[in-house]
Amino acid sequence: MTAPGSNPHLPAPERRTPVTTYRLQLGESLTFADARALLPYLRQLGVTDLYLSPVLAASPGSTHGYDVVDHTHISAVMGGREGLEELAREAHAAGMGIVIDIVPNHMSVPTPAWHNPPLWSVLRDGTDSPYAAWFDAPAGDKLLMPVLGQRIGQVLADGELTVERLAVPTEPERGEQWVLRYYDQVFPLAPGTHDLPLPELLGRQHYRLAYWRVGDEELNYRRFFDIVTLAAVRVEDPEVFAGSHALILDLLQNGTIDALRVDHPDGLADPEGYLERLSRATAGAWIAAEKILAPDEFLPQSWRTAGTTGYDAAWRIDQMQVDPAGVRTLGALMRELTGNVPLDYARVSGDAKREIIAGSLASEVNRLVDLLHAFTSRDLYLSDHTFRDLRACVVELLVAADRYRAYVLPGRQADPEQAAVLRETAERARATLDTDQYPTLDLVVAILLGEQVGAGEPSDTPERAEIITRFQQVCGAVTAKGVEDTTFYRWTHLTSLTEVGGDPAGFALPADEAHAWAQRVQHDWPATMVTSTTHDTKRSEDVRARIDVLASYSSEWVELVHRLRDLTAGIRPADMDGVTENLLWQTLWGTWAPGSADPMTGERLGAYLIKAAREQKSWTTWTAPDTVREDQLAHYAAALLARADVAEELNEFAALTARAVRDTILANKAMTLTWLGVADVYQGSEVTRTSLVDPDNRRPVAYAGAAGLQTALERVSQAPTDAAMSLDDAKLRLTSQLCRLRADRPDTFVGSRSGYRALPTTTACAFAYARLLDEEADVVVVVRRLGRRLERLGGWGNHTIVLPQGKWTDVLTGAEVTGGTRLLGEVVGDEPVAVLARPRADA
C-alpha cells in the first residue's frame, strides 16, 4: 500500500502507474489476438499501456462489454483467458502495461436469462439461491420481469407461454431442466411447479412476468439508470464483492493485468467504501473512477483512487477554445429555429428531470417515497407529513440537485462539505414548494443527513440507511438521464459543449479558471486521467473542435445556415422539429471533413439524428417512435450530404475556417497529452475522426493496409515538419511526438515528482504552462487559443511569455529557445502549439 505520509491517491510504489494509455474497444471485430498484432504500432506511437474495454463474459452479441453475465470467465469471443494472458505477456515483454475496465454496478438481464448464471439461480430458487443477496431488490419479493409484448392476461389467452425441457448450457451438470418459454425469452421454473396449470404455475415462481410498459412504474430491482436489461448488484456486500471480483483480482495478483478503470461508481451504495476495499484487495493498484463531476465539484479527498477518467479535463480543454463573443449570435439562431423552446438552460434541465422522474425512473422514485412514508408513519411526531408532501419534496430535491449525488454514509455523521451540498440543494428546491411544505422538506433533508428526527429513533436503523442510500442512487440516475441523456440533446446553443460532465451553461472558459483548476487537481490527484474522446463521448474530439470554432465565426455561421435552409427548403420535412434541425446543422458541420479518410455517410448521420431525437423525447421516443417523421429526417440528412450545392457552401465555410479548425484540433490534442496526469488516446483518435455517440464511436479503426495507421505513422515519423502536411498526418505526428516525450519523461507528467505551473503571457490568446519535475520546470507547453481573435488583433505582435530560465528545445520542430521574457511570435510562431523540453544531460 501507499507509504505513510505519501499522497493517498497514488498507487503503491510496487504497483505500475500508467503514463499514456491507448483505449481499445474489444469484441468480435477486435479480439485479444488482434490487439497483439497492434503492439508494435502502439509501441512506435509511444503508448505505455493498453487500456481495454471490459473483458468479462458479456451478453451474446454485446458490442461494448458493459453487460456482464459471468464474472468467472473472460469473454470467449475476445479469446478467453488464454488470449488475454498471451496479450499481456507480449505487452509486458514490450514494456507496456494492461489497464482493464471493470463494471461493479450491474449485470446483464440477457436473453435467454440462463446466460447470467447468478440471475438464473435467483429466478429459479429465490431466497434459497446462493446468489440471493446479489441483486439490489427487496428481500423475498418476486423479481419483476417486464418482457411481455402485451398484458399477461392476453399472453395467456393467446397461448404464448409454453413449458418445456431444456439442457441449459451454463448448467450442464443439471441435465435437462423444466423452463418457461416466451419466444426467445427463457426462464427457469421453481422445482416441482412444471406440471401446474399455467396461471398457478406463474404464481408459484420467484419472478413475475409482466407487460414491458409496467417496468417504469413497478420494477423492483435497481437498474443502471433506466435500462431494464442491466440489473444492479449489491457489491457493498462482502460476499458479492468477492464473487464478482475474484477473477479480476487473480489477474492482478498474478501480474496479467496492472491497473483498473471503474465504471460508474456513483451507482454503488458506498463508492468510497468500495474503492477503499478495491484498493486493499489490489495491494494499491492504480485505479481510475468514472466519476462525472459538476463544474465546481472535485473528487472527495477520502476516495482511494488515482482520480477520474478525464471528462472533467476534456470539457475544459474544449471551452477554452470557445470565443465568448459568439454566445448571443448562436443563441439568437437557436431561438429562431426552436421557436417556443425555453432558452433558459436551468429550465430546460429542470423540465427534462421532471419528465424522467414521472417516466422511466418513476419506479425508483416511488420506491424511495414509499420508504420515507413508511418511516414517518411509524413515528407519531412525524405522521402528519403526508405522502403527497413527501413526494413533492423528494421530486424537487432531485430536480434541484446540480451534481450526481452527495456522499452521506448511514450511521456516520455527514461530512460538512457533503451536508452543505444537500442543504444548498434544499434551498433551491424550497423556491418551488408551498410554504406549508417547508417543514416536510426540512424533515426529508434531516433524514437524508442521518440526523435525529421525531421521537428520537436511532439514526442508524436499516430503514433509515436504505432511505439515505436510495436517495443518492436515484439522484445520480435522474441527473444522468435528465441532463446528459435528455437536456444535452435539447440544448443546441453550441452542441460541442453538451459533452459528458460538461458545462454548456458556462459557454466559454477563461484561462485563469482553467489554470486554477489544473493546479488544484495536480496537487491532489497527480495520477488522474485526461481524455478527449471515449466510448461514451457524444462527439469525438475532432467533431467538437469543429463545432467550437463556430463561436468564432458565429455571424458567418448564421448566414450559412440561412442559405442552406433556403437551398433545401423544397426537401426539408414540413414538420421538422426546430431543436432537431439546429442539432442537424451543427452535426453536419462538425462531421464535414473534406479529404478525410473517415467521411460521414448518410446512413451514419441519419442513425445518429434518430437516436438524438429519441433522446430529446419531444416528438419521438424510444418507447413510442414516430417512424414516419424519423424516416423523413434521415432521408433529409442523407440528401444534404449528396447535394452538390450544399457541399459547395460547406466547402467554402471550411476554407474560411480551415486555419482555426486545424489549430484547434492540434492544440486540444497537445493539451490532452500534456496538461495533467495519465493521458489517454482513444482508438483511432491519433488522426481525425467524424465519430458521434455510440455505437458510432465504436466503429472499427483501419490500422493495416496502405491507408492504415501503421503505414501512416511510418510515413510521418520520417517526414520533416511541413505546414502543408495533411491534418491527419499532422495530428498523428503530434500525437506520436508527445507520447514519446511522455514515455521518455514519465515522472514529469505523472506521479509524486510531477508538478504544474501556469506561465504568464500578455494575451489571452495563448495558454501556457510548465510541467515540473521535482519542482523545476522540465517541459513547457504553449497553445494558441481563440485564433480568429488573434488574427483580428494582427497576430502575436509584441505579446510576450515568461519562460523558465535556461535552454530549451522545441520537441515539435527541433528549434532551440532561450528562457526568460520572450516574444510569443519567437516561441510559437505560426504554429498552433509549442512544446519545449529542457535538455537532459544524458540525451
CSV table of N, CA, C and O in Angstrom, one decimal, residues 259-301:
chain,number,residue,atom,x,y,z
A,259,ALA,N,-3.7,-2.5,-13.8
A,259,ALA,CA,-4.4,-1.3,-13.3
A,259,ALA,C,-5.9,-1.5,-13.7
A,259,ALA,O,-6.2,-2.3,-14.6
A,260,LEU,N,-6.7,-0.6,-13.1
A,260,LEU,CA,-8.2,-0.7,-13.3
A,260,LEU,C,-8.8,0.6,-13.6
A,260,LEU,O,-8.4,1.6,-13.0
A,261,ARG,N,-9.8,0.6,-14.4
A,261,ARG,CA,-10.8,1.7,-14.6
A,261,ARG,C,-12.1,1.2,-14.1
A,261,ARG,O,-12.6,0.1,-14.5
A,262,VAL,N,-12.8,1.9,-13.2
A,262,VAL,CA,-14.0,1.5,-12.5
A,262,VAL,C,-15.2,2.3,-13.2
A,262,VAL,O,-15.3,3.5,-13.2
A,263,ASP,N,-16.1,1.5,-13.7
A,263,ASP,CA,-17.3,2.1,-14.4
A,263,ASP,C,-18.3,2.5,-13.4
A,263,ASP,O,-18.7,1.8,-12.4
A,264,HIS,N,-18.8,3.8,-13.5
A,264,HIS,CA,-20.0,4.3,-12.8
A,264,HIS,C,-20.0,4.0,-11.3
A,264,HIS,O,-20.9,3.3,-10.8
A,265,PRO,N,-19.0,4.4,-10.5
A,265,PRO,CA,-19.1,4.2,-9.1
A,265,PRO,C,-20.2,4.9,-8.4
A,265,PRO,O,-20.7,4.4,-7.3
A,266,ASP,N,-20.8,5.9,-9.0
A,266,ASP,CA,-21.9,6.6,-8.3
A,266,ASP,C,-23.2,5.8,-8.2
A,266,ASP,O,-24.1,6.1,-7.5
A,267,GLY,N,-23.2,4.7,-8.9
A,267,GLY,CA,-24.4,3.8,-8.8
A,267,GLY,C,-24.3,2.9,-7.5
A,267,GLY,O,-25.3,2.4,-7.1
A,268,LEU,N,-23.2,2.9,-6.9
A,268,LEU,CA,-23.0,2.0,-5.8
A,268,LEU,C,-23.5,2.6,-4.5
A,268,LEU,O,-23.7,3.8,-4.4
A,269,ALA,N,-23.8,1.7,-3.5
A,269,ALA,CA,-24.3,2.2,-2.3
A,269,ALA,C,-23.3,3.1,-1.5
A,269,ALA,O,-23.6,4.1,-0.9
A,270,ASP,N,-22.1,2.7,-1.6
A,270,ASP,CA,-21.0,3.3,-0.9
A,270,ASP,C,-19.7,3.4,-1.8
A,270,ASP,O,-18.8,2.5,-1.7
A,271,PRO,N,-19.7,4.4,-2.7
A,271,PRO,CA,-18.5,4.4,-3.6
A,271,PRO,C,-17.2,4.5,-2.8
A,271,PRO,O,-16.2,3.8,-3.2
A,272,GLU,N,-17.1,5.3,-1.8
A,272,GLU,CA,-15.9,5.4,-1.0
A,272,GLU,C,-15.5,4.1,-0.4
A,272,GLU,O,-14.3,3.7,-0.5
A,273,GLY,N,-16.4,3.4,0.2
A,273,GLY,CA,-16.1,2.1,0.8
A,273,GLY,C,-15.7,1.1,-0.3
A,273,GLY,O,-14.8,0.3,0.0
A,274,TYR,N,-16.3,1.1,-1.4
A,274,TYR,CA,-16.0,0.2,-2.5
A,274,TYR,C,-14.6,0.4,-3.0
A,274,TYR,O,-13.8,-0.5,-3.1
A,275,LEU,N,-14.2,1.7,-3.2
A,275,LEU,CA,-12.9,2.0,-3.7
A,275,LEU,C,-11.8,1.7,-2.6
A,275,LEU,O,-10.7,1.2,-3.0
A,276,GLU,N,-12.1,1.9,-1.4
A,276,GLU,CA,-11.2,1.5,-0.3
A,276,GLU,C,-11.0,0.0,-0.3
A,276,GLU,O,-9.8,-0.5,-0.2
A,277,ARG,N,-12.0,-0.8,-0.4
A,277,ARG,CA,-11.9,-2.2,-0.4
A,277,ARG,C,-11.2,-2.7,-1.7
A,277,ARG,O,-10.3,-3.6,-1.6
A,278,LEU,N,-11.4,-2.1,-2.8
A,278,LEU,CA,-10.8,-2.5,-4.0
A,278,LEU,C,-9.3,-2.1,-4.0
A,278,LEU,O,-8.4,-2.9,-4.4
A,279,SER,N,-9.0,-1.0,-3.4
A,279,SER,CA,-7.5,-0.6,-3.3
A,279,SER,C,-6.8,-1.6,-2.4
A,279,SER,O,-5.7,-2.0,-2.7
A,280,ARG,N,-7.4,-2.0,-1.3
A,280,ARG,CA,-6.8,-3.0,-0.4
A,280,ARG,C,-6.6,-4.3,-1.1
A,280,ARG,O,-5.6,-5.0,-1.0
A,281,ALA,N,-7.7,-4.8,-1.8
A,281,ALA,CA,-7.7,-6.1,-2.5
A,281,ALA,C,-6.6,-6.1,-3.6
A,281,ALA,O,-6.1,-7.2,-3.9
A,282,THR,N,-6.3,-5.0,-4.2
A,282,THR,CA,-5.4,-4.9,-5.3
A,282,THR,C,-4.0,-4.5,-4.8
A,282,THR,O,-3.1,-4.3,-5.6
A,283,ALA,N,-3.8,-4.4,-3.5
A,283,ALA,CA,-2.5,-4.0,-2.9
A,283,ALA,C,-2.1,-2.7,-3.5
A,283,ALA,O,-0.9,-2.4,-3.8
A,284,GLY,N,-3.0,-1.8,-3.6
A,284,GLY,CA,-2.7,-0.4,-4.0
A,284,GLY,C,-2.5,-0.2,-5.5
A,284,GLY,O,-1.7,0.7,-5.9
A,285,ALA,N,-3.2,-0.9,-6.3
A,285,ALA,CA,-3.1,-0.7,-7.8
A,285,ALA,C,-3.6,0.7,-8.2
A,285,ALA,O,-4.4,1.4,-7.5
A,286,TRP,N,-3.2,1.2,-9.4
A,286,TRP,CA,-3.7,2.4,-10.0
A,286,TRP,C,-5.1,2.2,-10.4
A,286,TRP,O,-5.4,1.2,-11.1
A,287,ILE,N,-6.0,3.0,-9.9
A,287,ILE,CA,-7.5,2.8,-10.1
A,287,ILE,C,-8.0,4.2,-10.5
A,287,ILE,O,-7.9,5.1,-9.7
A,288,ALA,N,-8.7,4.3,-11.7
A,288,ALA,CA,-9.3,5.5,-12.1
A,288,ALA,C,-10.8,5.3,-12.0
A,288,ALA,O,-11.3,4.2,-12.4
A,289,ALA,N,-11.6,6.3,-11.5
A,289,ALA,CA,-13.0,6.1,-11.3
A,289,ALA,C,-13.8,7.0,-12.4
A,289,ALA,O,-13.4,8.2,-12.5
A,290,GLU,N,-14.7,6.4,-13.0
A,290,GLU,CA,-15.5,7.1,-14.0
A,290,GLU,C,-16.6,8.0,-13.2
A,290,GLU,O,-17.8,7.6,-13.2
A,291,LYS,N,-16.1,9.0,-12.6
A,291,LYS,CA,-16.9,9.9,-11.8
A,291,LYS,C,-17.2,11.2,-12.7
A,291,LYS,O,-16.3,11.8,-13.1
A,292,ILE,N,-18.5,11.4,-12.8
A,292,ILE,CA,-18.9,12.7,-13.5
A,292,ILE,C,-19.0,13.8,-12.5
A,292,ILE,O,-19.9,13.7,-11.5
A,293,LEU,N,-18.2,14.8,-12.6
A,293,LEU,CA,-18.2,15.9,-11.7
A,293,LEU,C,-18.9,17.1,-12.2
A,293,LEU,O,-18.8,17.5,-13.4
A,294,ALA,N,-19.6,17.8,-11.3
A,294,ALA,CA,-20.2,19.1,-11.6
A,294,ALA,C,-19.0,20.1,-11.8
A,294,ALA,O,-17.9,19.9,-11.4
A,295,PRO,N,-19.3,21.2,-12.5
A,295,PRO,CA,-18.2,22.2,-12.8
A,295,PRO,C,-17.4,22.7,-11.6
A,295,PRO,O,-16.2,22.9,-11.7
A,296,ASP,N,-18.1,22.8,-10.4
A,296,ASP,CA,-17.4,23.3,-9.2
A,296,ASP,C,-17.2,22.2,-8.2
A,296,ASP,O,-16.9,22.4,-7.1
A,297,GLU,N,-17.2,20.9,-8.7
A,297,GLU,CA,-17.0,19.8,-7.8
A,297,GLU,C,-15.7,19.1,-8.0
A,297,GLU,O,-15.2,19.0,-9.2
A,298,PHE,N,-15.1,18.6,-6.9
A,298,PHE,CA,-13.9,17.8,-7.0
A,298,PHE,C,-14.1,16.5,-6.4
A,298,PHE,O,-15.1,16.3,-5.6
A,299,LEU,N,-13.3,15.5,-6.7
A,299,LEU,CA,-13.5,14.2,-6.1
A,299,LEU,C,-13.3,14.3,-4.6
A,299,LEU,O,-12.5,15.1,-4.1
A,300,PRO,N,-14.1,13.6,-3.8
A,300,PRO,CA,-13.9,13.6,-2.4
A,300,PRO,C,-12.4,13.1,-2.1
A,300,PRO,O,-11.9,12.1,-2.6
A,301,GLN,N,-11.8,13.8,-1.2
A,301,GLN,CA,-10.4,13.5,-0.8
A,301,GLN,C,-10.3,12.1,-0.2
A,301,GLN,O,-9.2,11.5,-0.3
